[in-house]
Structure formats: C-alpha cells, structure tokens
Amino acid sequence: MKWDKNTVYTLRMANGDEWVTKIEAEEDGCYLIDKPSAVVWNGSGIELITAFFSADHDKSVQINTQHVVGMVPAKAALAEKYIAATTGIIAPQKKII
C-alpha cells in the first residue's frame, strides 16, 4: 500500500490490536512509526493510549510489516485526537457563522 508521511493511519495488527500512528518510513520489511497509540474502549467510547509505555516517545518504533494486517487513513476525528495527544496541538472547532 502506498502511504503518505503526513497522514494519520489506523493499523490493524495481527493480534487484533488497533493502533493510530503516522508512518515515517518503510525499510527492510519494517515500518518506522511515530508515537503509536492503541485504540481502547472505555465503556462510553474510544480512547487513545500509548502503545509503548516504557519507550522513549521521541524515538520511532520499528514494526514488522507482516504484523500489520490492515491499514487505512484514520477518521478525521480520531486523527485530530492523535495529533492533540502527541503534539499538544488542538484543531479549532469548525463552526457555521
């Protein structure tokens, strides 16, 4: 699959986990991903939590491409949550005047 470095993706992992992340590079059968967040159900909706609690969050994470069984661009609302959680940048609310 072609991917874009500036797009936030939802990845379905082979173990059933769903991650939201940006893909920085693909090399040697691996993706280098940026600050992967796991999608979890909290009883009233979904939340994003870090997928690697003990990792240095300023470093890319390398995952084998064979462990990714599906990849799609994340829904806009989820992509905004990911960007807010990983960068602190919050998109302004769209309002009709």
mmCIF file of C-alpha atoms in Angstrom, residues 18-95:
data_model
loop_
_atom_site.group_PDB
_atom_site.id
_atom_site.type_symbol
_atom_site.label_atom_id
_atom_site.label_comp_id
_atom_site.label_asym_id
_atom_site.label_seq_id
_atom_site.Cartn_x
_atom_site.Cartn_y
_atom_site.Cartn_z
ATOM 1 C CA GLU A 18 -5.783 -1.302 16.564
ATOM 2 C CA TRP A 19 -3.155 1.441 16.541
ATOM 3 C CA VAL A 20 -3.274 5.042 15.351
ATOM 4 C CA THR A 21 0.023 6.469 14.115
ATOM 5 C CA LYS A 22 1.990 8.170 11.370
ATOM 6 C CA ILE A 23 4.348 6.142 9.191
ATOM 7 C CA GLU A 24 7.748 7.764 8.797
ATOM 8 C CA ALA A 25 9.489 5.203 6.576
ATOM 9 C CA GLU A 26 9.448 1.650 5.280
ATOM 10 C CA GLU A 27 12.709 -0.270 5.077
ATOM 11 C CA ASP A 28 13.877 -3.877 5.283
ATOM 12 C CA GLY A 29 10.349 -5.234 5.735
ATOM 13 C CA CYS A 30 9.570 -2.852 8.612
ATOM 14 C CA TYR A 31 7.613 0.325 9.136
ATOM 15 C CA LEU A 32 9.094 3.095 11.250
ATOM 16 C CA ILE A 33 6.116 4.634 13.020
ATOM 17 C CA ASP A 34 5.756 7.762 15.126
ATOM 18 C CA LYS A 35 4.245 7.674 18.634
ATOM 19 C CA PRO A 36 1.824 4.777 18.110
ATOM 20 C CA SER A 37 -1.353 4.962 20.155
ATOM 21 C CA ALA A 38 -3.567 1.988 20.905
ATOM 22 C CA VAL A 39 -7.316 2.346 20.489
ATOM 23 C CA VAL A 40 -9.176 1.152 23.609
ATOM 24 C CA TRP A 41 -12.831 1.048 24.631
ATOM 25 C CA ASN A 42 -13.554 2.910 27.889
ATOM 26 C CA GLY A 43 -17.189 1.910 28.308
ATOM 27 C CA SER A 44 -18.663 5.002 26.690
ATOM 28 C CA GLY A 45 -16.448 5.439 23.657
ATOM 29 C CA ILE A 46 -12.918 5.018 22.461
ATOM 30 C CA GLU A 47 -9.702 6.471 23.810
ATOM 31 C CA LEU A 48 -6.122 6.561 22.640
ATOM 32 C CA ILE A 49 -3.385 5.352 24.965
ATOM 33 C CA THR A 50 0.301 4.996 24.274
ATOM 34 C CA ALA A 51 1.118 1.633 22.712
ATOM 35 C CA PHE A 52 4.600 1.534 24.301
ATOM 36 C CA PHE A 53 4.523 2.721 27.908
ATOM 37 C CA SER A 54 8.231 2.322 28.620
ATOM 38 C CA ALA A 55 9.557 3.599 25.285
ATOM 39 C CA ASP A 56 11.242 6.912 24.601
ATOM 40 C CA HIS A 57 8.400 8.736 22.845
ATOM 41 C CA ASP A 58 10.826 10.888 20.855
ATOM 42 C CA LYS A 59 12.134 7.786 19.034
ATOM 43 C CA SER A 60 10.478 5.993 16.140
ATOM 44 C CA VAL A 61 9.129 2.498 16.693
ATOM 45 C CA GLN A 62 10.001 -0.257 14.242
ATOM 46 C CA ILE A 63 7.351 -2.869 13.477
ATOM 47 C CA ASN A 64 7.450 -5.729 11.003
ATOM 48 C CA THR A 65 5.164 -5.093 8.023
ATOM 49 C CA GLN A 66 3.924 -8.702 8.292
ATOM 50 C CA HIS A 67 2.317 -7.863 11.646
ATOM 51 C CA VAL A 68 0.090 -5.242 10.020
ATOM 52 C CA VAL A 69 -2.974 -6.929 8.508
ATOM 53 C CA GLY A 70 -4.805 -3.743 7.565
ATOM 54 C CA MET A 71 -4.092 -0.043 7.159
ATOM 55 C CA VAL A 72 -6.458 2.827 6.359
ATOM 56 C CA PRO A 73 -6.333 6.583 6.874
ATOM 57 C CA ALA A 74 -7.821 7.305 10.310
ATOM 58 C CA LYS A 75 -11.189 9.028 10.622
ATOM 59 C CA ALA A 76 -10.758 12.803 10.875
ATOM 60 C CA ALA A 77 -11.952 12.996 14.494
ATOM 61 C CA LEU A 78 -9.564 10.226 15.567
ATOM 62 C CA ALA A 79 -6.672 11.777 13.629
ATOM 63 C CA GLU A 80 -7.323 15.078 15.443
ATOM 64 C CA LYS A 81 -7.279 13.264 18.814
ATOM 65 C CA TYR A 82 -3.984 11.596 17.867
ATOM 66 C CA ILE A 83 -2.388 14.901 16.847
ATOM 67 C CA ALA A 84 -3.627 16.585 20.033
ATOM 68 C CA ALA A 85 -2.330 13.721 22.196
ATOM 69 C CA THR A 86 1.087 13.514 20.537
ATOM 70 C CA THR A 87 1.818 17.173 19.830
ATOM 71 C CA GLY A 88 -0.449 19.233 22.089
ATOM 72 C CA ILE A 89 -1.893 20.961 19.002
ATOM 73 C CA ILE A 90 -5.676 21.132 19.149
ATOM 74 C CA ALA A 91 -7.578 21.768 15.932
ATOM 75 C CA PRO A 92 -10.083 24.642 16.162
ATOM 76 C CA GLN A 93 -13.741 23.690 16.201
ATOM 77 C CA LYS A 94 -15.491 24.201 12.899
ATOM 78 C CA LYS A 95 -18.479 26.497 13.313
#
